[in-house]
Tab-separated table of C-alpha atoms in Angstrom:
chain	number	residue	atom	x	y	z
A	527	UNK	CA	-1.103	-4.912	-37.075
A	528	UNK	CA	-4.138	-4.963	-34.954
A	529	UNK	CA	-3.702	-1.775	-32.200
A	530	UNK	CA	-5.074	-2.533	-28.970
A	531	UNK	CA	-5.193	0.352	-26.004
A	532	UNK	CA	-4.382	-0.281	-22.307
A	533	UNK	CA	-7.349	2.199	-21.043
A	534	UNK	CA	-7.256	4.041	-17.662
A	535	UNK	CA	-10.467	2.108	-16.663
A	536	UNK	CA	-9.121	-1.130	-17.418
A	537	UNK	CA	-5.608	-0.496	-15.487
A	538	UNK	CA	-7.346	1.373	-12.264
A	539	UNK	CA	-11.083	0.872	-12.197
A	540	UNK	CA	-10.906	-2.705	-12.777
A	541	UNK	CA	-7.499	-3.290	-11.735
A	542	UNK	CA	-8.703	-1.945	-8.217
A	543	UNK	CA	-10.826	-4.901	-7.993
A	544	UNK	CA	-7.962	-7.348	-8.482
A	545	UNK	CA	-5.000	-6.151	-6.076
A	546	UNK	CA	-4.124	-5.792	-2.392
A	547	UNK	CA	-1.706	-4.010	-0.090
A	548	UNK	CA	1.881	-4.013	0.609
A	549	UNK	CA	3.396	-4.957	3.712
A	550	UNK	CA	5.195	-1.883	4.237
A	551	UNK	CA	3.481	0.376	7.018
A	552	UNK	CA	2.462	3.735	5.986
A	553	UNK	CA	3.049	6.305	9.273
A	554	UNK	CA	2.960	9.180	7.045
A	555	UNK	CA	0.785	11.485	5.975
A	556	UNK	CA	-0.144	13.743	3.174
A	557	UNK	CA	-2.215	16.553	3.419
A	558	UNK	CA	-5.190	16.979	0.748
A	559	UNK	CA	-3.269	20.077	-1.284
A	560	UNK	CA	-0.188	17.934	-1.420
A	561	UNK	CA	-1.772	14.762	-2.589
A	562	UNK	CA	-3.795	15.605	-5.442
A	563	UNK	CA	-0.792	17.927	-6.460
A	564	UNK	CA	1.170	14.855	-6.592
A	565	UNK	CA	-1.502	12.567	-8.253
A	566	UNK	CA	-1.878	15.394	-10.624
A	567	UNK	CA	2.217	15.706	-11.575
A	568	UNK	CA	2.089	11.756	-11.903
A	569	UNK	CA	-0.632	12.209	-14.298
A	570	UNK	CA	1.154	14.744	-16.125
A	571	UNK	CA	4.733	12.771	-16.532
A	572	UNK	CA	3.558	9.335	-17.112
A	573	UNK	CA	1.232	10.334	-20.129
A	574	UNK	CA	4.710	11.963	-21.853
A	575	UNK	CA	6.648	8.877	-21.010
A	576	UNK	CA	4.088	6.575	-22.580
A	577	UNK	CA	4.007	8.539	-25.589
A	578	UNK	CA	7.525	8.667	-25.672
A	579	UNK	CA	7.382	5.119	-25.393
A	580	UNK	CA	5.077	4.346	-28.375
A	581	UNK	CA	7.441	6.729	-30.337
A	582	UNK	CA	10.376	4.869	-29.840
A	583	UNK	CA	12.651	3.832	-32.643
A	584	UNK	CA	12.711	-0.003	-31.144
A	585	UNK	CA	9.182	0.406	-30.349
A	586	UNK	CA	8.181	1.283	-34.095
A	587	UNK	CA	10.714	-0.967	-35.768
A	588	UNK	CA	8.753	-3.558	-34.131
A	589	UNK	CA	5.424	-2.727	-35.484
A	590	UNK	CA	7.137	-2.264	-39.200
A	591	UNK	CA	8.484	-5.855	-38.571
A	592	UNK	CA	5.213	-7.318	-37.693
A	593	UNK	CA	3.582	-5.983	-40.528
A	594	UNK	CA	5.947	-7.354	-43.080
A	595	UNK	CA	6.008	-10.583	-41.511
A	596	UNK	CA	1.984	-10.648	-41.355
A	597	UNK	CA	2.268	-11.216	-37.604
A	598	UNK	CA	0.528	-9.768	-34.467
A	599	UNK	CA	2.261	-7.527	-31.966
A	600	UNK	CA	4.621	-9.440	-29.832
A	601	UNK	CA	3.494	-6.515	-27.566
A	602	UNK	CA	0.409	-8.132	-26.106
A	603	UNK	CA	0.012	-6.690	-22.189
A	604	UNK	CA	-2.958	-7.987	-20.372
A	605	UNK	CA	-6.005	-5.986	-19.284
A	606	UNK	CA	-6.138	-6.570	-15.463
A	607	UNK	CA	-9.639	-7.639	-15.462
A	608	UNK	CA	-9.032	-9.889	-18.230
A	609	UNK	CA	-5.788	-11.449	-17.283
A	610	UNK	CA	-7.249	-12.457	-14.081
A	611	UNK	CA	-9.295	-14.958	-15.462
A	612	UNK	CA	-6.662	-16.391	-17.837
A	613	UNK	CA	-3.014	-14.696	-17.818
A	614	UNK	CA	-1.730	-17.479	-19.885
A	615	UNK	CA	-3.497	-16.698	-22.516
A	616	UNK	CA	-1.964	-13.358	-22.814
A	617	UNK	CA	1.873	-14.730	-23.087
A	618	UNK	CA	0.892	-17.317	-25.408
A	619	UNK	CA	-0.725	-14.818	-27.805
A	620	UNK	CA	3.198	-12.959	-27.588
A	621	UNK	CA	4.884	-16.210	-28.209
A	622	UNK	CA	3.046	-17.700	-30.864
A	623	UNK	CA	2.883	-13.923	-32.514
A	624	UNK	CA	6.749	-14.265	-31.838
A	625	UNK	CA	6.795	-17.411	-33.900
A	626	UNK	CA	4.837	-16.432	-37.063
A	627	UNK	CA	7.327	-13.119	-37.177
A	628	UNK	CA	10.228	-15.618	-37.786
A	629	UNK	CA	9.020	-18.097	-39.947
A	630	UNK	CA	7.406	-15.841	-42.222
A	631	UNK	CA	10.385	-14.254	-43.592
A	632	UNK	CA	12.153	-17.896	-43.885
A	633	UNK	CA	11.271	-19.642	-47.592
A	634	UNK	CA	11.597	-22.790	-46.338
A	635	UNK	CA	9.146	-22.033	-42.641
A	636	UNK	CA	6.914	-24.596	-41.580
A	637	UNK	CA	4.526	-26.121	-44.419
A	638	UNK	CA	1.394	-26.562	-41.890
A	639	UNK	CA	2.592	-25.809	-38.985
A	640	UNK	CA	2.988	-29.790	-38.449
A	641	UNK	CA	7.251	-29.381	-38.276
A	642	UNK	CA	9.447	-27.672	-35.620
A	643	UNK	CA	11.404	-24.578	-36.407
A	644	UNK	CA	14.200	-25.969	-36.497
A	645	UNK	CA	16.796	-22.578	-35.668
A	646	UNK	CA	19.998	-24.593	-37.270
A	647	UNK	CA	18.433	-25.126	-40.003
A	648	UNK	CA	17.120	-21.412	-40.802
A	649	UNK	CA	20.266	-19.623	-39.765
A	650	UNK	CA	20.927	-17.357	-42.604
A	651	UNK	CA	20.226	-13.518	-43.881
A	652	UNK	CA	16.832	-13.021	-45.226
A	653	UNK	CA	16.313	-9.314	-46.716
A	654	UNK	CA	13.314	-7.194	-47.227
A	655	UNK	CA	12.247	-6.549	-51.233
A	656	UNK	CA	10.489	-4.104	-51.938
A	657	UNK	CA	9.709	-4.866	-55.824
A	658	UNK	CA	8.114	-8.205	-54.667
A	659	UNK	CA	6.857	-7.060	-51.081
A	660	UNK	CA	8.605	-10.257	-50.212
A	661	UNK	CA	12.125	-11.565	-47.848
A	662	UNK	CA	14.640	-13.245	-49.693
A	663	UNK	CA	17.305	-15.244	-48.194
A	664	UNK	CA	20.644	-13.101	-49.117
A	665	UNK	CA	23.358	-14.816	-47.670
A	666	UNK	CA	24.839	-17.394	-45.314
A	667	UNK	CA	24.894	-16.523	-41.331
A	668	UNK	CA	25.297	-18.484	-37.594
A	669	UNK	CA	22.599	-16.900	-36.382
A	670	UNK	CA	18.820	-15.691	-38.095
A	671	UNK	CA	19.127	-11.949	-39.807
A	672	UNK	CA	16.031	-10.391	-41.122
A	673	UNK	CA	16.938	-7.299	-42.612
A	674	UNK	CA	14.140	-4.712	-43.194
A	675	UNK	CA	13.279	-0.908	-43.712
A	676	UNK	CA	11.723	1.134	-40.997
A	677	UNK	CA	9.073	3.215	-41.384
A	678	UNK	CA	9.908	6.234	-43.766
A	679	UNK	CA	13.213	4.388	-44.857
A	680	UNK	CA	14.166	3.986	-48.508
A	681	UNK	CA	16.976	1.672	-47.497
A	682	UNK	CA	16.975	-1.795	-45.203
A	683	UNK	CA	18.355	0.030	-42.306
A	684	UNK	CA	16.958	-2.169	-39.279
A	685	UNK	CA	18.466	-5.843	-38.801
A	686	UNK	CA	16.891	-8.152	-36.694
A	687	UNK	CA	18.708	-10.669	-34.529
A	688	UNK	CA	17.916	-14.171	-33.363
A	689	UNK	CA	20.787	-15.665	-31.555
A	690	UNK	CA	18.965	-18.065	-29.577
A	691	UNK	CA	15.652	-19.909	-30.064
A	692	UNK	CA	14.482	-23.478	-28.790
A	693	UNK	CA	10.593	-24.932	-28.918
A	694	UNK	CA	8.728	-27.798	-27.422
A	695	UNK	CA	5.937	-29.827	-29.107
A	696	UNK	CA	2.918	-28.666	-27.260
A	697	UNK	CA	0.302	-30.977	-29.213
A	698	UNK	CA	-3.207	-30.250	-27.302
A	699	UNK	CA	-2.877	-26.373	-27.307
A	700	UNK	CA	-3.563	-24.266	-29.887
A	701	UNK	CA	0.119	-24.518	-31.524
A	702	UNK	CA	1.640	-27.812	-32.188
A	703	UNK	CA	4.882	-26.308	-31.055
A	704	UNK	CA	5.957	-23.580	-28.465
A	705	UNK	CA	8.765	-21.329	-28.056
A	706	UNK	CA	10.562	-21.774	-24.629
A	707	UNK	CA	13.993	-19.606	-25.224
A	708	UNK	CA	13.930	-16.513	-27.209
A	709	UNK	CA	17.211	-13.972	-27.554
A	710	UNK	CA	16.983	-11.757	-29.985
A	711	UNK	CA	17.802	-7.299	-30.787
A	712	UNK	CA	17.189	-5.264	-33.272
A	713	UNK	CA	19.603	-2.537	-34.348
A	714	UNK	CA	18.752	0.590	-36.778
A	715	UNK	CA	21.587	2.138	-38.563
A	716	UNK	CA	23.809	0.119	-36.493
A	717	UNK	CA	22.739	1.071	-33.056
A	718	UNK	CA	20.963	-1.131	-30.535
A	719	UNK	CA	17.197	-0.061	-29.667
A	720	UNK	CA	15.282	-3.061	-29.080
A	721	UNK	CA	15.420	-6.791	-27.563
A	722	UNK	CA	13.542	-9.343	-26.584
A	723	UNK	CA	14.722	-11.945	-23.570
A	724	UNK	CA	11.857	-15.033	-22.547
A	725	UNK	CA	12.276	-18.377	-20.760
A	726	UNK	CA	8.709	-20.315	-21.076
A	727	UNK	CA	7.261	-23.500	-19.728
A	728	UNK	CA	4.074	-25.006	-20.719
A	729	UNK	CA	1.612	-27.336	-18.416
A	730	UNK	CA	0.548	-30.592	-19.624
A	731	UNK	CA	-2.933	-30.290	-18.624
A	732	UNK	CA	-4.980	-30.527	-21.911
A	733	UNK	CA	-4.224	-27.138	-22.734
A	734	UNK	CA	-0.529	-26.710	-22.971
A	735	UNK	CA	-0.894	-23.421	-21.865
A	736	UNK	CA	2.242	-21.570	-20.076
A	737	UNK	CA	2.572	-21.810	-16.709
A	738	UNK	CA	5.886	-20.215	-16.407
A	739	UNK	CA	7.405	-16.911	-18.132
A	740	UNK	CA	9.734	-14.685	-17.749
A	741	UNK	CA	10.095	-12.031	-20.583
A	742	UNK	CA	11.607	-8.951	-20.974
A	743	UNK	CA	11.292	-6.276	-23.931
A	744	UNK	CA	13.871	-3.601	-24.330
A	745	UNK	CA	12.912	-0.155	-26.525
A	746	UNK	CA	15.829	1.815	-25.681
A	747	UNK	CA	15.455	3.684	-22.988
A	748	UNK	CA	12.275	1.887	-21.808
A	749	UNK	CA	12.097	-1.864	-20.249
A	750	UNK	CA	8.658	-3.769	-20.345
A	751	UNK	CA	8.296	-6.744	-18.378
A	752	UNK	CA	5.855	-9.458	-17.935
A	753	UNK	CA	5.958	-12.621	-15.725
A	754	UNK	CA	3.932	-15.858	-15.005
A	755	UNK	CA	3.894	-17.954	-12.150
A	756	UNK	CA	1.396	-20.962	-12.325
A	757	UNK	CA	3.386	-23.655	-11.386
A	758	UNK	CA	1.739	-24.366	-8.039
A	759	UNK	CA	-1.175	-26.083	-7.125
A	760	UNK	CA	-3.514	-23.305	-5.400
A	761	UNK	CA	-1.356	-19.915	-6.243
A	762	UNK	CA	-1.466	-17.943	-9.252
A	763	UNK	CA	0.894	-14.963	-10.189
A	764	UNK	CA	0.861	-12.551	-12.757
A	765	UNK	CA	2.717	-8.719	-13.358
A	766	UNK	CA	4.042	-6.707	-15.912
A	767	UNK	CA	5.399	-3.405	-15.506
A	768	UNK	CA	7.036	-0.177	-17.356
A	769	UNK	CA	10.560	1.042	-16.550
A	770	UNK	CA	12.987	3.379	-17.430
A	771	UNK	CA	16.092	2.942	-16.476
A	772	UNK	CA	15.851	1.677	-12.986
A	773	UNK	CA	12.167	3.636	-12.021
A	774	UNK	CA	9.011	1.573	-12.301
A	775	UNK	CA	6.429	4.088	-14.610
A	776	UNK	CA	3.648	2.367	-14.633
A	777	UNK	CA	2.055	-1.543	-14.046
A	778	UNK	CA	0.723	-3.745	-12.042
A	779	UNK	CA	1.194	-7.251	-10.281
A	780	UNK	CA	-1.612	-10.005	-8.821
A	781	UNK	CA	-1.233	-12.842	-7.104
A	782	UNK	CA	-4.588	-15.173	-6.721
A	783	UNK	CA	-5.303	-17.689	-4.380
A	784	UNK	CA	-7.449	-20.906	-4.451
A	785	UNK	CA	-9.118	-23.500	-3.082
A	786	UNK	CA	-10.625	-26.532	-5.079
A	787	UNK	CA	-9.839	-26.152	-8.753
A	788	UNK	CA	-8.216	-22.625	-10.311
A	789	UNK	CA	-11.575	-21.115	-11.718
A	790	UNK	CA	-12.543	-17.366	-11.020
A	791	UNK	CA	-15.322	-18.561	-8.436
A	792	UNK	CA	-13.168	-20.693	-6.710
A	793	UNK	CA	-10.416	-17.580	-5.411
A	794	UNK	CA	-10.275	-16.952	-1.966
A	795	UNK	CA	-8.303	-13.537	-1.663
A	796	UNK	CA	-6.601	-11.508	-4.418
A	797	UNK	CA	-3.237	-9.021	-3.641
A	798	UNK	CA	-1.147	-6.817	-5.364
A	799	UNK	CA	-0.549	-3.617	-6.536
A	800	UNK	CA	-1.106	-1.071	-9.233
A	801	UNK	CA	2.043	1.621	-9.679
A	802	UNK	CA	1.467	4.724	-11.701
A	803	UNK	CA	5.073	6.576	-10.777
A	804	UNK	CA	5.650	7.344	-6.858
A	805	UNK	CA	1.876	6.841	-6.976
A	806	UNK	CA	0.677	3.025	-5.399
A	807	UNK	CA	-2.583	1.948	-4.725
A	808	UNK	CA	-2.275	-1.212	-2.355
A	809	UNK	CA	-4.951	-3.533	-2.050
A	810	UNK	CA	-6.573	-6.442	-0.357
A	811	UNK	CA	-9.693	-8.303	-1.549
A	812	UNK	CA	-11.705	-10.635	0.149
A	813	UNK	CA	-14.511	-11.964	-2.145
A	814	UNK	CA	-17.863	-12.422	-0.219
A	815	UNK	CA	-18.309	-15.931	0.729
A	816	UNK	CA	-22.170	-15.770	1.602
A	817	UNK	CA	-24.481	-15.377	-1.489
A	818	UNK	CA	-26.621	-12.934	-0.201
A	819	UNK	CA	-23.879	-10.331	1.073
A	820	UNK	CA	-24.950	-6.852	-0.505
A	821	UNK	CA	-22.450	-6.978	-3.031
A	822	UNK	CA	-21.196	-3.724	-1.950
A	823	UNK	CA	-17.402	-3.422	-2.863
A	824	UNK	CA	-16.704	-1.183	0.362
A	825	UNK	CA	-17.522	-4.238	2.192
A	826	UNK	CA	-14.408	-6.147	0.935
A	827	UNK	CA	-12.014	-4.137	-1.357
A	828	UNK	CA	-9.415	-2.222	0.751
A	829	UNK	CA	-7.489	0.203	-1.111
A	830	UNK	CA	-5.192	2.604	0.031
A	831	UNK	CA	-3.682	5.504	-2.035
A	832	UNK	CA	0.586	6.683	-1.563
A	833	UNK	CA	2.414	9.018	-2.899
A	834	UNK	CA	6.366	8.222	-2.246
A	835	UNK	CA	5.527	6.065	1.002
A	836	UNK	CA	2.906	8.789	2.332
A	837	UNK	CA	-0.976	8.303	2.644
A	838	UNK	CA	-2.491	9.813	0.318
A	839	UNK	CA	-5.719	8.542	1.292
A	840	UNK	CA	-8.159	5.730	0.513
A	841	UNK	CA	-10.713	4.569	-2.675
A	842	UNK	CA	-14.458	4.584	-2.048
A	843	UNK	CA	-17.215	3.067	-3.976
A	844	UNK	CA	-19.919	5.846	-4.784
A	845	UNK	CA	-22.893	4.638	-7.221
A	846	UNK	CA	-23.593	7.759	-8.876
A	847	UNK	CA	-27.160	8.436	-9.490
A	848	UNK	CA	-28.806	6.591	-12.653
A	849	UNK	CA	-25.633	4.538	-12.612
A	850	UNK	CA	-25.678	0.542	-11.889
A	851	UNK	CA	-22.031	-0.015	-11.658
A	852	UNK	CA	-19.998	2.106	-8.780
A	853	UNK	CA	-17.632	4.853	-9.784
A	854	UNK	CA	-13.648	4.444	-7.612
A	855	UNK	CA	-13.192	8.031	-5.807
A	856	UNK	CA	-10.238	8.852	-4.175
A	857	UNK	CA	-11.036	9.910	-0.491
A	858	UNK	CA	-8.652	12.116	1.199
A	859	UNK	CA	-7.140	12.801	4.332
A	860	UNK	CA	-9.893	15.232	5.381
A	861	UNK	CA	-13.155	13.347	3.694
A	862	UNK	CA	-13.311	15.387	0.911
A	863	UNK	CA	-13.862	13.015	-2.715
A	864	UNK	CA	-12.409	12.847	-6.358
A	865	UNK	CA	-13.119	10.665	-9.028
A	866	UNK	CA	-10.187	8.799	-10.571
A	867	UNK	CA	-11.089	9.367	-13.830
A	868	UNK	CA	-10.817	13.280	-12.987
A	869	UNK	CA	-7.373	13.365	-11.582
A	870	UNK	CA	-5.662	10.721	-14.267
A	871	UNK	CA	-7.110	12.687	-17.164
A	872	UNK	CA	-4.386	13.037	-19.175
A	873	UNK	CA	-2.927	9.563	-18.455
A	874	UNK	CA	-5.921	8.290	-19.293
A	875	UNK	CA	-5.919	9.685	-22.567
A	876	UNK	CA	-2.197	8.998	-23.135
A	877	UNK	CA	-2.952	5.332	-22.251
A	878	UNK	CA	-5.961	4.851	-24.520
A	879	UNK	CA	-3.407	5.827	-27.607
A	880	UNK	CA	-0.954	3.547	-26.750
A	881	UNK	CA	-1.062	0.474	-29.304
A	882	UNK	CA	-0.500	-2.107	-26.924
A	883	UNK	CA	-2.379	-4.327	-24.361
């Protein structure tokens, strides 16, 4: 399975470029000691919880599963500066990655990919073999069973679960079919730690790309979700986020608007919010309408920094010497200057092992 890391650079330096502030005021105030003490404990406890997360039993079953099945990670998060110019993209790549993971085990799958999956039809056990580094359908079942080994395991101890599955012909995408309801868990020696929950629309635009999606993965104890709103004509919406339990970790959400057609020149104002713990940087961007503005990013990125509903302070553009592109800097109460990069050092590193994104 191809490994792809969510970088600190692409979630915050770029990100920054993409998201704007909440509408909750900010009357509080941290002083400097107390904010970077906080940014630094944030940085700290977020890079254990996303190993932790990569470590997970669910987490790893579903990389063993993806290799058997010759499929790519269903686990496909967006870079922020990518996903703003095309977050459909990114939740096809899941579904269709999805798809292959199913069909592959299944001796009678799709010929050419020219036929539905039809779910009825497949509903059965299919079982790992390890002499022929092959599934085999094993016995009779209401739902789809792929039982498989996880990594280290001598014995098939992990059993996959469909229980629900429905497609649509999407003929002028890239797939001639498209998943639009997925249920499904995974168990390992007969406890629960993973599932997958999505509800997907496609647009009938030429593309057949999604314009609609709501899916959740579960790796016991963590929660990843990603959504897609591009069902209206000048608004575009796009998030995905970390959680344990009921406490955000990490993400980020974007909402772009338009005028004329829905191409990256064409957005008028960008808002959201990147979330790294109690730590929030809220954002509004403007994009310079006049050609021959000066391009600098102070001039029309607003970013402030919280910490648990408190000011933290503010980002600030600083082109260091022999550099072309700015370096972000967090600016604090008093004046005095820190480069992102410094404080999330750890995260950073944490985020660049993750095999995800």
């Amino acid at each position: 399975m191809l490994k792809q890391s969510l970088r600190l650079s692409t979630i915050l330096l770029s990100g920054l470029l993409l998201f704007t502030a909440c509408e909750k005021d900010e009357t509080e105030s941290l002083s400097p000691t107390d904010a970077k003490e906080a940014l630094l404990a944030v940085d700290a406890e977020l890079s254990v919880e996303l190993e932790n997360f990569s470590n997970a039993e669910g987490f790893k079953a579903l990389e063993t599963l993806s290799l058997l099945t010759n499929s790519g990670s269903i686990f496909t998060t967006a870079r922020v500066k990518e996903a703003r110019k095309n977050p459909n993209t990114y939740v096809r790549k899941a579904i269709t990655n999805f798809q292959h993971m199913i069909s592959e085990p299944s001796a009678a799958s799709r010929a050419q990919g020219d036929e539905p999956f039809n779910y009825d039809e497949h509903r059965g056990v299919y079982t790992w073999n390890p002499s022929i580094e092959d599934f085999q359908f094993t016995a009779q079942s209401n739902i789809i069973e792929i039982r498989f080994p996880t990594e280290g395991s001598t014995t098939n101890n992990a059993v996959f679960r469909l229980t629900d599955y429905d497609e649509v012909s999407t003929p002028l995408g890239d797939e001639l079919y498209s998943a639009t309801v997925i249920e499904a868990t995974i168990d390992i020696n007969n406890v629960k730690q993973a599932s997958l929950s999505a509800e997907v629309s496609y647009r009938n635009d030429g593309t057949d790309e999604p314009d609609f999606a709501d899916i959740s993965y579960f790796v016991n104890p963590y929660t990843l979700d990603i959504d897609l709103n591009d069902t209206q004509a000048s608004v575009s919406s796009f998030s995905q986020y970390l959680s344990k339990g009921n406490d955000k970790l990490i993400g980020w959400d974007l909402t772009a608007t338009y005028q004329g057609a829905k191409i990256e020149t064409n957005i008028t104002k960008l808002e959201g919010n990147v979330q790294l713990g109690s730590v929030i940087f809220n954002v509004v961007i403007t994009p310079p309408q006049d050609p021959n503005s000066s391009g600098d990013y102070n001039d029309f990125i607003n970013i402030s920094v919280s910490v648990d509903g408190k000011v933290a302070g503010q980002i600030v553009w600083v082109t260091e010497p022999g550099d072309t592109e700015p370096t972000p800097y967090v600016q604090f109460n008093d004046g005095t200057k820190q480069a992102l990069s410094e404080i999330f050092d750890s995260l950073g590193q944490s985020l660049e092992e993750l095999p995800i994104g």
